Amino acid sequence: MSEKTIPYKIYLEENEMPKQWYNVRADMKNKPAPLMNPATHKPMTIEELSQVFCTELAAQELDDTTPYIDIPQEISDFYKMYRPSPLVRAYCLEKALGTPAKIYYKFEGNNTSGSHKLNSAIAQAYYAKKQGLKGVTTETGAGQWGTALSMACAYLGLDCDVYMVKCSYEQKPFRREVMRTYGANVTPSPSNKTAVGRKILEEFPGTTGSLGCAISEAVEAATTREGYRYVLGSVLSQVLLHQSVIGLETMTACDKYGINPDIIIGCAGGGSNLGGLISPFMGRKLRGEADYKFIAVEPASCPSLTRGKYAYDFCDTGMVCPLQKMYTLGSGFIPSANHAGGLRYHGMSGVVSQLYDDGLIDAVSVEQTSVFAAAQKFARIEGILPAPESSHAIKVAIDEAMKCKETDEEKTIVFGLTGTGYFDMVAYQKFNDGEMSDYIPTDEEIAKSLAKLPKIN
Amino acid sequence: MSEKTIPYKIYLEENEMPKQWYNVRADMKNKPAPLMNPATHKPMTIEELSQVFCTELAAQELDDTTPYIDIPQEISDFYKMYRPSPLVRAYCLEKALGTPAKIYYKFEGNNTSGSHKLNSAIAQAYYAKKQGLKGVTTETGAGQWGTALSMACAYLGLDCDVYMVKCSYEQKPFRREVMRTYGANVTPSPSNKTAVGRKILEEFPGTTGSLGCAISEAVEAATTREGYRYVLGSVLSQVLLHQSVIGLETMTACDKYGINPDIIIGCAGGGSNLGGLISPFMGRKLRGEADYKFIAVEPASCPSLTRGKYAYDFCDTGMVCPLQKMYTLGSGFIPSANHAGGLRYHGMSGVVSQLYDDGLIDAVSVEQTSVFAAAQKFARIEGILPAPESSHAIKVAIDEAMKCKETDEEKTIVFGLTGTGYFDMVAYQKFNDGEMSDYIPTDEEIAKSLAKLPKIN
């Protein structure tokens, strides 16, 4: 199909939407290392995992051989309320940059959670409901995951307990209020509601919390009550499975319009968006059917891929979760206070970590003032005010497009625009006022945090 | 086409998008009354109007005979960045209500301005740019219009001066910050920057402003500087013209899928959304080609159609704008302090007013606690957190669907979901906390305000 026929926005028809998720692990020669029991240092069994997660999700977590898994009809129906998401041709950005590159972005922000997180939230809530549970517990940092889960639970009639990192709870009262509008119980973490929360409060009375700490509280709240399970919005392989819907739609749209991506870019915090976006393309690469350059973009203030270690580590501060082999900065690592937005997790998806370790993905880190400058430029040119997280991918997409301008190459760049920044205006205000700063952790800081890795390695 | 083939969301193809706006005045037997010069009480000439508005827009304002006006290519291209907007089949809401009615909504919230306002903002900014102006001035209340105009001006490289009603400026710092991110100058109104602002501040030192007052300031800021014109987001006939894109897309989608609306519902503040949504359908009704029931929904706290008077009135507090014949509560009317969200204008579009006076539109007023209850229900069922303004239409759409349940009628209901409520969480919080109240102005209050209508009537 000729270039000219590509519209600004490609929406698939409802019947072109994926009917199965794609499990990239099935095509990986080197599988991600198994989750380990933190007490026994032995691979987690499905029985053990089912104490924390719904049984069906535990099974998905352990399944590294089935390439395609059916999307249940109820989830497909929910997807139809806000999907397919558009694959957008950034005609205006290309023109403004004067680049010969063709730039596309898969925009996941057109739903009230404001991000791609809803794709996995509805799946996890669905399996909880199917198992007859009363509700689910989770943590949220920037708030997108908590909002997504609240929406999914409201839709299905499930209880939803969200432990929200205290500094976010205080700085983002409107995020909290969206969750409450959807009927969720939102607790600032660390809290007095859990033993692990009380312990952390005792040890660090002034703490404003961390993602790792909120995870510990949510896991405790799930495992110590009848009828609850814990759900997580990133990092896990099951989440990447659900998020493959992003990549599958992108691939169908590309194939339909004869678009052949050279470079695929995603921001990476826990890896949910990046993994979901690239999965089906990575499958083609792993099967030798096509080649792509994949770029993971992470904040310079929380550089797990580019400066972390590939090792077993705790997923949470309380050390109650299974151990996972991943690129990590150490479970005690907390990005500096001036870091805005999400992408603040100390570790990384096991799948993404293994692919990166195998040299199948590149990674770069970028500083936040340059990220917000890219975000502002993008907003003014393309009309969408992006989330700080998504803007990491924008920054590198623009960099790559400018390289194409220098070399006069007509590369096709696809990036994931994971969400909108409507609840991140405090950070934008800092940037607009010229008060935003950068911080890059020192080697000593990272080494100190890595020194506390568990002994299993 | 059978019922079953209707997807959750109908997106038109790019080539099905309207290439012309529709001017409903051309088909009206009783035309809206002409704008009057406030000094001479004579119809405004294009020369006079061109002092305030861009010349092309002044011409559109006065044109009540041309049925179709070409959408310039540059505006069409901008539309393609965020349009077509989806016509959504509310399958989940229908099921939750247990109604035989078929409910559709035209969702205009999938853009960063969060509403339909962008449709006219880009048009007005385009004509200003084409005329070689430096910039435009405007007012904003709830902030959607100011955001939309900022986006359009950033895209075209125009200065954008926004006078924001002071209470909104203070209560919605994030709205303000979005506008700043798009490069707009945002001033709380009343301000010291204009003579009319200084006069109002002198007279009412503690005032938190009003839309009518902000309009006066913006008009002064446009007419006393070289290279600026004033633009307005609602009320004017030119705005309804641009907003006809909503109705035209809706009609094309309905025709394509064999959907025959019985009832079309829109919230009404100044009338921009309602007028835009119903225009092409009203055209069919006026030409005797079809019949529809149209319902304008307004807040009980600002009931211009249901309790106002059809008379010439000032459009602004400072009495500098042309006089317009419209349903009005009097230009001094300000909704009570507990009123949340937009739809707080004392008057109404002249087009909508005339159609209502001719009995072609019905109007109802609803109280805000019932509106927020409908909003919360809708958010939980359909997944979209609606703007308070849009929720007025939701409330009445649900009421109509429930009537269908009682009478077992399979009516087709279409309503305008003008935008999202992401910047209205203070109001949602009040509702969530059970602290929201209603207020209905007394007959005496309205009579007192109407007593100050200009003598032209």
Short mmCIF file of N, CA and C in Angstrom, two decimals, chain A residues 11-65:
data_model
loop_
_atom_site.label_atom_id
_atom_site.label_comp_id
_atom_site.label_asym_id
_atom_site.label_seq_id
_atom_site.Cartn_x
_atom_site.Cartn_y
_atom_site.Cartn_z
N TYR A 11 -7.00 2.82 13.17
CA TYR A 11 -7.82 2.05 14.11
C TYR A 11 -8.16 0.73 13.46
N LEU A 12 -7.83 -0.36 14.10
CA LEU A 12 -8.27 -1.65 13.57
C LEU A 12 -9.78 -1.77 13.72
N GLU A 13 -10.38 -2.61 12.89
CA GLU A 13 -11.78 -2.96 13.09
C GLU A 13 -11.88 -3.87 14.32
N GLU A 14 -13.07 -3.92 14.89
CA GLU A 14 -13.26 -4.76 16.08
C GLU A 14 -12.86 -6.21 15.80
N ASN A 15 -13.19 -6.70 14.61
CA ASN A 15 -12.88 -8.11 14.31
C ASN A 15 -11.41 -8.35 13.96
N GLU A 16 -10.63 -7.28 13.89
CA GLU A 16 -9.18 -7.45 13.68
C GLU A 16 -8.42 -7.44 15.01
N MET A 17 -9.14 -7.21 16.09
CA MET A 17 -8.47 -7.17 17.40
C MET A 17 -7.99 -8.57 17.79
N PRO A 18 -6.88 -8.65 18.53
CA PRO A 18 -6.33 -9.96 18.89
C PRO A 18 -7.33 -10.79 19.69
N LYS A 19 -7.38 -12.06 19.40
CA LYS A 19 -8.24 -12.98 20.15
C LYS A 19 -7.41 -13.82 21.13
N GLN A 20 -6.08 -13.70 20.98
CA GLN A 20 -5.17 -14.42 21.88
C GLN A 20 -4.04 -13.47 22.27
N TRP A 21 -3.54 -13.65 23.48
CA TRP A 21 -2.32 -12.95 23.86
C TRP A 21 -1.13 -13.77 23.36
N TYR A 22 -0.01 -13.11 23.18
CA TYR A 22 1.20 -13.80 22.74
C TYR A 22 2.21 -13.86 23.88
N ASN A 23 2.72 -15.05 24.12
CA ASN A 23 3.65 -15.32 25.22
C ASN A 23 5.05 -15.47 24.64
N VAL A 24 5.82 -14.40 24.65
CA VAL A 24 7.12 -14.39 23.99
C VAL A 24 8.09 -15.42 24.56
N ARG A 25 7.88 -15.81 25.82
CA ARG A 25 8.76 -16.80 26.43
C ARG A 25 8.81 -18.11 25.64
N ALA A 26 7.68 -18.42 24.98
CA ALA A 26 7.62 -19.67 24.22
C ALA A 26 8.66 -19.70 23.11
N ASP A 27 9.01 -18.53 22.58
CA ASP A 27 9.97 -18.46 21.48
C ASP A 27 11.39 -18.12 21.95
N MET A 28 11.58 -17.93 23.24
CA MET A 28 12.92 -17.58 23.74
C MET A 28 13.75 -18.84 23.95
N LYS A 29 14.97 -18.80 23.40
CA LYS A 29 15.86 -19.95 23.57
C LYS A 29 16.32 -19.99 25.02
N ASN A 30 16.76 -18.85 25.50
CA ASN A 30 17.11 -18.72 26.93
C ASN A 30 15.90 -18.19 27.68
N LYS A 31 15.25 -19.06 28.44
CA LYS A 31 14.04 -18.66 29.17
C LYS A 31 14.43 -17.76 30.35
N PRO A 32 13.51 -16.92 30.78
CA PRO A 32 13.77 -16.19 32.02
C PRO A 32 13.97 -17.19 33.16
N ALA A 33 14.86 -16.86 34.10
CA ALA A 33 15.12 -17.76 35.23
C ALA A 33 13.86 -17.90 36.08
N PRO A 34 13.68 -19.04 36.72
CA PRO A 34 12.45 -19.25 37.51
C PRO A 34 12.39 -18.34 38.74
N LEU A 35 11.18 -18.01 39.16
CA LEU A 35 10.99 -17.31 40.42
C LEU A 35 11.41 -18.24 41.55
N MET A 36 12.05 -17.69 42.58
CA MET A 36 12.53 -18.52 43.69
C MET A 36 11.77 -18.19 44.97
N ASN A 37 11.54 -19.22 45.74
CA ASN A 37 10.98 -19.04 47.08
C ASN A 37 12.02 -18.33 47.96
N PRO A 38 11.68 -17.20 48.57
CA PRO A 38 12.68 -16.45 49.32
C PRO A 38 13.19 -17.20 50.55
N ALA A 39 12.40 -18.14 51.04
CA ALA A 39 12.82 -18.90 52.23
C ALA A 39 13.68 -20.10 51.85
N THR A 40 13.23 -20.86 50.87
CA THR A 40 13.91 -22.11 50.52
C THR A 40 14.92 -21.97 49.38
N HIS A 41 14.83 -20.84 48.66
CA HIS A 41 15.68 -20.65 47.47
C HIS A 41 15.48 -21.75 46.44
N LYS A 42 14.25 -22.29 46.41
CA LYS A 42 13.90 -23.26 45.38
C LYS A 42 12.84 -22.66 44.47
N PRO A 43 12.77 -23.10 43.20
CA PRO A 43 11.76 -22.53 42.29
C PRO A 43 10.36 -22.60 42.88
N MET A 44 9.64 -21.51 42.70
CA MET A 44 8.28 -21.44 43.22
C MET A 44 7.40 -22.43 42.47
N THR A 45 6.59 -23.18 43.23
CA THR A 45 5.62 -24.07 42.61
C THR A 45 4.32 -23.30 42.38
N ILE A 46 3.44 -23.90 41.60
CA ILE A 46 2.16 -23.23 41.35
C ILE A 46 1.35 -23.14 42.64
N GLU A 47 1.53 -24.14 43.53
CA GLU A 47 0.81 -24.11 44.80
C GLU A 47 1.27 -22.91 45.63
N GLU A 48 2.59 -22.73 45.68
CA GLU A 48 3.11 -21.59 46.44
C GLU A 48 2.65 -20.26 45.84
N LEU A 49 2.78 -20.17 44.52
CA LEU A 49 2.39 -18.91 43.86
C LEU A 49 0.91 -18.61 44.03
N SER A 50 0.12 -19.69 44.12
CA SER A 50 -1.33 -19.50 44.23
C SER A 50 -1.76 -18.96 45.59
N GLN A 51 -0.83 -18.92 46.52
CA GLN A 51 -1.13 -18.26 47.80
C GLN A 51 -1.19 -16.75 47.60
N VAL A 52 -0.41 -16.29 46.65
CA VAL A 52 -0.31 -14.84 46.43
C VAL A 52 -1.19 -14.40 45.26
N PHE A 53 -1.09 -15.14 44.15
CA PHE A 53 -1.83 -14.78 42.95
C PHE A 53 -3.02 -15.73 42.73
N CYS A 54 -3.99 -15.29 41.94
CA CYS A 54 -5.05 -16.19 41.50
C CYS A 54 -4.41 -17.38 40.79
N THR A 55 -5.05 -18.52 40.88
CA THR A 55 -4.47 -19.75 40.35
C THR A 55 -4.18 -19.64 38.85
N GLU A 56 -5.14 -19.11 38.11
CA GLU A 56 -4.98 -19.01 36.66
C GLU A 56 -3.79 -18.10 36.32
N LEU A 57 -3.63 -17.04 37.11
CA LEU A 57 -2.53 -16.11 36.85
C LEU A 57 -1.19 -16.73 37.26
N ALA A 58 -1.21 -17.52 38.33
CA ALA A 58 0.00 -18.24 38.72
C ALA A 58 0.43 -19.18 37.59
N ALA A 59 -0.57 -19.84 36.99
CA ALA A 59 -0.27 -20.74 35.87
C ALA A 59 0.34 -19.96 34.69
N GLN A 60 -0.24 -18.81 34.41
CA GLN A 60 0.31 -17.99 33.32
C GLN A 60 1.74 -17.53 33.65
N GLU A 61 1.96 -17.27 34.92
CA GLU A 61 3.28 -16.80 35.34
C GLU A 61 4.35 -17.86 35.08
N LEU A 62 3.96 -19.10 35.25
CA LEU A 62 4.94 -20.19 35.13
C LEU A 62 5.01 -20.76 33.71
N ASP A 63 4.09 -20.39 32.86
CA ASP A 63 4.01 -21.01 31.53
C ASP A 63 4.98 -20.33 30.56
N ASP A 64 6.09 -20.99 30.27
CA ASP A 64 7.02 -20.39 29.31
C ASP A 64 7.10 -21.20 28.01
N THR A 65 6.04 -21.95 27.73
CA THR A 65 6.07 -22.78 26.52
C THR A 65 4.88 -22.55 25.58
#
